Coordinates of C-alpha atoms in Angstrom, one line a residue:
M28 CA -162.4 21.6 154.3
G29 CA -160.9 22.9 151.1
M30 CA -160.7 21.0 147.8
D31 CA -157.1 19.8 148.3
E32 CA -157.9 18.7 151.8
K33 CA -161.0 16.7 150.7
L34 CA -159.0 15.2 147.9
A35 CA -156.3 14.1 150.3
I36 CA -158.8 12.4 152.6
A37 CA -160.5 10.7 149.6
Q38 CA -157.1 9.4 148.5
G39 CA -156.6 8.0 151.9
L40 CA -160.0 6.3 151.9
D41 CA -159.4 4.9 148.5
S42 CA -156.1 3.5 149.7
L43 CA -157.8 1.8 152.6
G44 CA -160.1 0.0 150.2
V45 CA -163.5 1.4 150.9
D46 CA -166.1 0.7 148.3
V47 CA -168.0 4.0 148.3
I48 CA -166.9 7.5 149.1
E49 CA -169.6 10.1 149.8
A50 CA -167.6 13.1 148.7
G51 CA -170.1 15.8 149.9
S52 CA -173.4 17.5 148.9
A53 CA -173.2 19.0 145.5
M54 CA -175.9 21.6 146.4
T55 CA -173.9 23.0 149.3
S56 CA -171.7 25.5 147.5
E57 CA -169.6 26.1 144.4
G58 CA -166.5 25.1 146.3
E59 CA -168.1 21.8 147.4
R60 CA -169.0 21.1 143.7
L61 CA -165.5 21.7 142.6
A62 CA -164.1 19.4 145.3
I63 CA -166.6 16.6 144.4
K64 CA -165.8 16.8 140.7
K65 CA -162.1 16.8 141.4
I66 CA -162.5 13.6 143.5
A67 CA -164.8 12.0 140.9
D68 CA -162.3 12.7 138.1
S69 CA -159.3 11.4 140.0
G70 CA -159.6 7.8 138.9
F71 CA -160.2 6.3 142.3
K72 CA -161.3 2.7 142.6
A73 CA -164.1 3.6 144.9
E74 CA -167.5 4.6 143.7
I75 CA -167.9 8.4 144.2
C76 CA -171.2 9.6 145.6
S77 CA -173.0 12.8 146.3
Y78 CA -175.7 13.4 149.0
V79 CA -178.9 14.7 147.4
R80 CA -182.4 15.6 148.5
A81 CA -185.5 14.3 146.7
L82 CA -185.3 17.1 144.2
T83 CA -184.4 16.8 140.5
A84 CA -182.3 20.0 140.7
D85 CA -180.1 18.2 143.2
I86 CA -179.7 15.3 140.8
D87 CA -178.7 17.7 137.9
T88 CA -176.2 19.3 140.1
A89 CA -174.7 16.0 141.2
L90 CA -174.5 14.9 137.5
A91 CA -172.5 17.9 136.7
C92 CA -169.9 16.8 139.2
D93 CA -169.4 13.4 137.4
V94 CA -170.3 11.3 140.4
D95 CA -171.1 7.6 140.0
S96 CA -174.0 7.6 142.5
V97 CA -176.3 9.6 144.7
H98 CA -177.3 9.1 148.3
L99 CA -180.9 10.1 148.0
V100 CA -182.1 11.0 151.5
V101 CA -185.9 11.2 152.2
P102 CA -187.3 12.0 155.6
V103 CA -189.4 9.0 156.8
S104 CA -190.5 9.7 160.4
D105 CA -193.8 11.5 160.9
L106 CA -192.0 14.1 162.9
H107 CA -189.8 15.0 159.9
I108 CA -192.5 14.6 157.3
Q109 CA -195.1 16.7 159.0
I110 CA -193.0 19.3 160.8
K111 CA -190.0 19.7 158.6
L112 CA -191.5 19.0 155.2
K113 CA -195.1 20.0 156.0
A114 CA -196.1 17.0 153.9
D115 CA -197.7 13.6 154.2
R116 CA -196.5 10.1 153.8
E117 CA -198.0 9.6 150.3
S118 CA -196.3 12.7 148.9
V119 CA -192.9 11.5 150.4
V120 CA -193.2 8.2 148.6
R121 CA -194.1 9.9 145.4
M122 CA -191.1 12.2 145.7
A123 CA -188.8 9.3 146.4
V124 CA -190.1 7.3 143.4
D125 CA -190.0 10.2 141.0
V126 CA -186.5 11.3 141.9
T127 CA -185.2 7.7 141.9
E128 CA -186.6 7.2 138.4
Y129 CA -185.1 10.5 137.3
A130 CA -181.6 9.6 138.6
K131 CA -181.7 6.2 137.1
D132 CA -182.8 7.6 133.7
H133 CA -179.6 9.7 133.9
G134 CA -177.4 6.7 134.6
L135 CA -176.7 7.1 138.3
I136 CA -176.5 4.5 140.9
V137 CA -179.1 5.3 143.6
E138 CA -179.0 4.6 147.3
L139 CA -182.4 5.4 148.7
S140 CA -182.0 6.5 152.3
G141 CA -184.6 6.9 155.0
E142 CA -183.8 9.8 157.3
D143 CA -184.8 9.4 160.9
A144 CA -185.7 5.8 160.1
S145 CA -185.3 4.6 163.6
R146 CA -188.2 6.8 164.7
A147 CA -190.4 6.0 161.7
D148 CA -193.3 3.6 161.3
Q149 CA -191.4 0.5 160.2
D150 CA -194.3 -0.7 158.0
F151 CA -194.4 2.6 156.2
L152 CA -190.6 2.5 155.8
A153 CA -190.7 -1.0 154.3
G154 CA -193.4 0.2 151.9
L155 CA -191.3 3.2 150.8
Y156 CA -188.3 1.0 150.3
T157 CA -190.3 -1.4 148.2
A158 CA -191.6 1.4 146.1
G159 CA -188.0 2.7 145.7
I160 CA -186.8 -0.7 144.6
E161 CA -189.6 -0.9 142.0
A162 CA -188.5 2.5 140.7
G163 CA -184.9 1.2 140.3
A164 CA -183.1 2.0 143.5
D165 CA -179.9 -0.1 143.6
R166 CA -179.6 -0.2 147.4
L167 CA -181.3 1.1 150.5
A168 CA -180.1 2.9 153.6
F169 CA -181.4 3.1 157.2
C170 CA -180.4 6.2 159.0
D171 CA -180.4 6.3 162.8
T172 CA -180.4 10.1 162.5
V173 CA -180.5 11.0 166.2
G174 CA -178.7 7.9 167.5
V175 CA -181.7 6.4 169.4
L176 CA -181.3 2.8 168.3
V177 CA -180.2 0.1 170.7
P178 CA -178.5 -3.1 169.4
E179 CA -181.5 -5.4 170.1
V180 CA -183.8 -3.2 168.2
A181 CA -181.3 -2.8 165.3
A182 CA -181.1 -6.6 165.1
D183 CA -184.9 -6.9 164.9
I184 CA -185.3 -4.2 162.3
F185 CA -182.5 -5.5 160.0
S186 CA -183.6 -9.1 160.2
R187 CA -186.7 -7.9 158.4
L188 CA -185.3 -5.3 156.1
S189 CA -182.6 -7.6 154.9
R190 CA -185.3 -9.7 153.2
L191 CA -186.1 -6.8 150.8
E192 CA -184.9 -7.3 147.2
A193 CA -182.0 -4.8 147.4
P194 CA -179.0 -4.6 149.7
I195 CA -179.4 -2.3 152.7
S196 CA -176.9 -0.2 154.6
I197 CA -176.8 1.1 158.2
H198 CA -175.9 4.7 159.0
C199 CA -175.6 5.4 162.8
H200 CA -175.1 8.5 164.8
N201 CA -173.4 8.3 168.2
D202 CA -175.5 10.5 170.4
Y203 CA -175.7 7.8 173.1
G204 CA -172.3 6.2 172.3
L205 CA -174.0 3.3 170.6
A206 CA -173.1 3.9 166.9
L207 CA -170.6 1.0 166.8
A208 CA -172.7 -1.4 168.7
N209 CA -175.8 -0.7 166.6
T210 CA -173.8 -0.9 163.3
L211 CA -172.4 -4.3 164.3
S212 CA -175.8 -5.5 165.3
A213 CA -177.3 -4.5 162.0
Y214 CA -174.4 -6.2 160.2
D215 CA -175.1 -9.4 162.1
A216 CA -178.8 -9.2 161.1
G217 CA -178.1 -8.7 157.4
A218 CA -176.9 -5.2 156.6
E219 CA -174.7 -5.5 153.5
Y220 CA -173.3 -2.0 153.4
I221 CA -171.7 -0.4 156.5
T222 CA -171.3 3.4 156.7
F223 CA -168.9 5.4 158.8
T224 CA -167.1 8.7 159.0
Q225 CA -163.4 9.1 159.3
N226 CA -162.6 9.7 163.0
G227 CA -166.4 9.6 163.6
I228 CA -166.7 13.3 162.6
G229 CA -170.3 14.3 162.1
E230 CA -173.2 16.3 163.4
R231 CA -173.3 16.6 167.2
A232 CA -171.6 13.5 168.7
G233 CA -170.7 12.2 165.2
N234 CA -171.1 8.8 163.6
A235 CA -169.6 5.3 163.7
K236 CA -165.8 5.6 163.4
Y237 CA -163.9 3.8 160.6
H238 CA -161.0 2.7 162.8
E239 CA -163.3 1.1 165.4
L240 CA -165.7 -0.4 162.9
V241 CA -163.2 -2.0 160.5
M242 CA -161.1 -3.5 163.3
A243 CA -164.2 -5.0 164.9
L244 CA -165.4 -6.4 161.6
V245 CA -162.1 -7.9 160.7
N246 CA -160.8 -9.1 164.0
L247 CA -164.0 -9.8 166.0
K248 CA -166.6 -10.6 163.4
K249 CA -164.0 -12.3 161.1
C250 CA -165.5 -10.4 158.1
G251 CA -163.5 -10.9 155.0
L252 CA -163.1 -7.2 154.1
N253 CA -160.6 -6.3 151.3
V254 CA -159.0 -3.4 153.2
D255 CA -155.5 -2.3 153.8
N256 CA -155.4 -1.5 157.5
S257 CA -151.8 -0.2 157.4
Y258 CA -153.3 3.3 156.5
I259 CA -155.6 3.6 159.4
A260 CA -153.4 5.5 161.8
E261 CA -152.0 7.8 159.1
L262 CA -155.3 8.8 157.7
S263 CA -156.7 9.4 161.2
K264 CA -153.9 11.7 162.0
T265 CA -154.4 13.5 158.7
V266 CA -158.0 14.1 159.4
E267 CA -157.2 15.4 162.9
E268 CA -154.8 17.9 161.4
I269 CA -157.2 19.0 158.6
S270 CA -160.4 19.2 160.7
G271 CA -158.9 20.5 164.0
I272 CA -161.0 17.9 165.8
F273 CA -158.6 15.8 168.0
L274 CA -159.4 12.4 169.2
S275 CA -159.2 11.4 172.9
A276 CA -155.9 10.1 174.1
I277 CA -157.7 6.9 175.0
E278 CA -159.4 6.6 171.7
P279 CA -159.5 2.9 170.6
V280 CA -157.1 1.8 167.8
V281 CA -155.7 5.2 166.9
G282 CA -155.6 7.2 170.2
F283 CA -152.3 8.4 171.6
N284 CA -152.5 5.9 174.5
A285 CA -154.0 3.0 172.6
F286 CA -150.7 1.0 172.6
R287 CA -148.9 2.6 175.6
H288 CA -148.4 0.3 178.6
E289 CA -147.5 1.4 182.1
S290 CA -148.8 -1.2 184.6
G291 CA -146.1 -3.5 185.8
I292 CA -148.3 -6.5 185.3
H293 CA -149.1 -5.5 181.7
V294 CA -145.5 -4.8 180.8
S295 CA -144.3 -8.0 182.4
G296 CA -146.9 -9.9 180.3
L297 CA -146.0 -8.1 177.1
L298 CA -142.4 -8.9 177.5
R299 CA -143.2 -12.6 177.6
D300 CA -145.7 -12.5 174.7
R301 CA -147.4 -9.4 173.2
K302 CA -150.6 -11.3 172.7
I303 CA -151.1 -11.4 176.4
Y304 CA -152.2 -7.7 176.4
E305 CA -152.4 -6.8 172.7
Q306 CA -155.0 -8.7 170.7
Y307 CA -153.6 -7.5 167.3
R308 CA -150.2 -6.1 166.2
P309 CA -150.1 -2.3 166.3
E310 CA -147.6 -2.4 163.4
D311 CA -150.5 -3.8 161.2
I312 CA -152.2 -0.4 161.4
G313 CA -149.1 1.8 161.3
R314 CA -148.6 2.1 165.1
K315 CA -146.2 0.6 167.6
N316 CA -146.4 -0.2 171.3
E317 CA -144.7 1.9 173.9
Y318 CA -143.7 1.4 177.5
V319 CA -144.4 4.2 179.9
L320 CA -142.3 5.0 183.0
G321 CA -144.8 6.2 185.6
K322 CA -146.6 5.6 188.9
H323 CA -147.6 2.1 188.0
T324 CA -144.3 0.9 186.5
G325 CA -142.9 -2.3 187.8
T326 CA -139.5 -3.9 187.9
A327 CA -139.9 -5.7 184.5
L328 CA -139.7 -2.4 182.6
V329 CA -136.8 -1.1 184.6
C330 CA -134.8 -4.3 184.0
K331 CA -135.6 -4.1 180.3
L332 CA -134.4 -0.5 180.0
L333 CA -131.3 -1.0 182.1
K334 CA -130.2 -3.8 179.8
E335 CA -130.9 -1.8 176.7
L336 CA -129.5 1.5 177.8
F337 CA -126.7 0.4 180.1
P338 CA -125.3 -2.7 178.4
G339 CA -122.5 -4.3 180.4
D340 CA -123.5 -2.6 183.7
D341 CA -124.7 -4.8 186.6
F342 CA -127.3 -3.2 188.9
S343 CA -128.1 -4.6 192.3
R344 CA -131.8 -5.2 193.2
E345 CA -131.5 -2.3 195.8
E346 CA -130.3 0.0 193.0
M347 CA -133.0 -1.0 190.7
L348 CA -135.7 -0.5 193.4
E349 CA -134.2 3.0 194.2
I350 CA -134.4 3.9 190.5
L351 CA -138.0 2.7 190.4
K352 CA -138.8 4.7 193.5
V353 CA -137.4 7.9 192.0
V354 CA -139.2 7.3 188.7
K355 CA -142.6 7.0 190.5
A356 CA -141.9 10.1 192.7
R357 CA -140.9 12.1 189.6
R358 CA -144.1 11.2 187.8
M359 CA -146.3 12.1 190.8
A360 CA -144.6 15.5 191.0
V361 CA -146.2 16.7 187.8
K362 CA -148.1 20.0 188.3
K363 CA -151.8 19.2 187.6
N364 CA -152.7 22.9 187.2
D365 CA -150.9 22.7 183.8
Y366 CA -153.6 20.3 182.7
A367 CA -156.4 22.7 183.5
A368 CA -154.6 25.4 181.5
M369 CA -154.2 23.1 178.5
R370 CA -157.9 22.2 178.7
R371 CA -158.9 25.9 178.7
S372 CA -156.6 26.4 175.7
L373 CA -158.1 23.5 173.8
R374 CA -161.7 24.7 174.5
A375 CA -160.7 28.1 173.1
F376 CA -159.2 26.4 170.1
Y377 CA -162.4 24.4 169.5
D378 CA -164.4 27.5 169.8
K379 CA -162.3 29.1 167.0
A380 CA -162.1 25.9 164.8
L381 CA -165.6 24.6 165.2
G382 CA -167.7 27.6 166.4
G383 CA -168.4 29.0 163.0
V384 CA -168.9 32.7 162.3
K385 CA -169.5 34.7 165.5
I386 CA -172.7 36.7 165.8
S387 CA -170.7 39.9 166.0
E388 CA -169.1 39.1 162.7
F389 CA -172.4 38.1 161.2
I390 CA -173.8 41.6 162.2
R391 CA -170.8 43.2 160.4
I392 CA -171.4 41.1 157.3
V393 CA -175.1 42.1 157.2
N394 CA -174.2 45.8 157.7
S395 CA -171.6 45.6 154.9
V396 CA -174.2 44.1 152.6
K397 CA -176.8 46.8 153.6
K398 CA -174.3 49.5 152.6
Q399 CA -174.4 48.2 149.1
R400 CA -178.1 48.9 148.7
T401 CA -178.8 51.2 145.8

């Protein structure tokens, strides 16, 4: 994403009412730094944060971007500590403490985060968090980095971590499709900060999705969030267009089909009282419900449309049934091979939008650089 695109998304998140916006990693590139600084200097109500590693150089770079806080991520599983860092537990704790103190000395809010926390020794993790709190960490974060938590384990872990003397957040990946369930379980057990990504975009299968999460918290958990849900659908669409990552048609809350009704039983119920088949009003999130003429359509929708579109005309039951018969036959006549062609086209699009620089192009880049050798 370019700077203007990141700024537009940050504006949308701020309008929704989120408390903290992690605007990027300042160490990634000059373009990323410019974007983070632009967001930080835009006067948003939300706290603006940068991802950092346990390196003072990362803190200095984040400070230059005028952020309010840093998300200080420290590997905590033995797999990450020994194989990735080639270090030991004691050195990781020292790194976390030293960089936390450095960031606090420079006026930053610090969220100390355990990477791969769900595969870590939980006693070691609690000890690291305690050391971080003593060093000045303002809040803690538990990262289910590869999405291996299950809700009952999340509940057990957070019932203990929530007793620490700093608020703790939950950050879930969706590798097994459990990011939402694990996040809600952690919330029930005491997590005070809930993290998400817009449209769930993230590494691999992504993260907990804002639209699912906030609607579950507000409508199912009755959590008193100070959010403006009327922006949900608009922001989701904006992120789809910017990222090139399109949500499923049956995506909850914001998907194309989320409020479209075809079944005769459903439509008949909705025409009596929308709450029969819609638990919340789609208008509240910037959507509307729609009725679909298709194979499963019943007489209730046909009657509704005849009254609206042909006022004053009287149709016999036989005529109405004939109309319904033709509608169903027309829908079943759709050429399904068109779907396969569209799927191939979409996969080709994703390969272009998400596939990164091709190896052939990488070789050309390297050869171009080699030519510049003196």
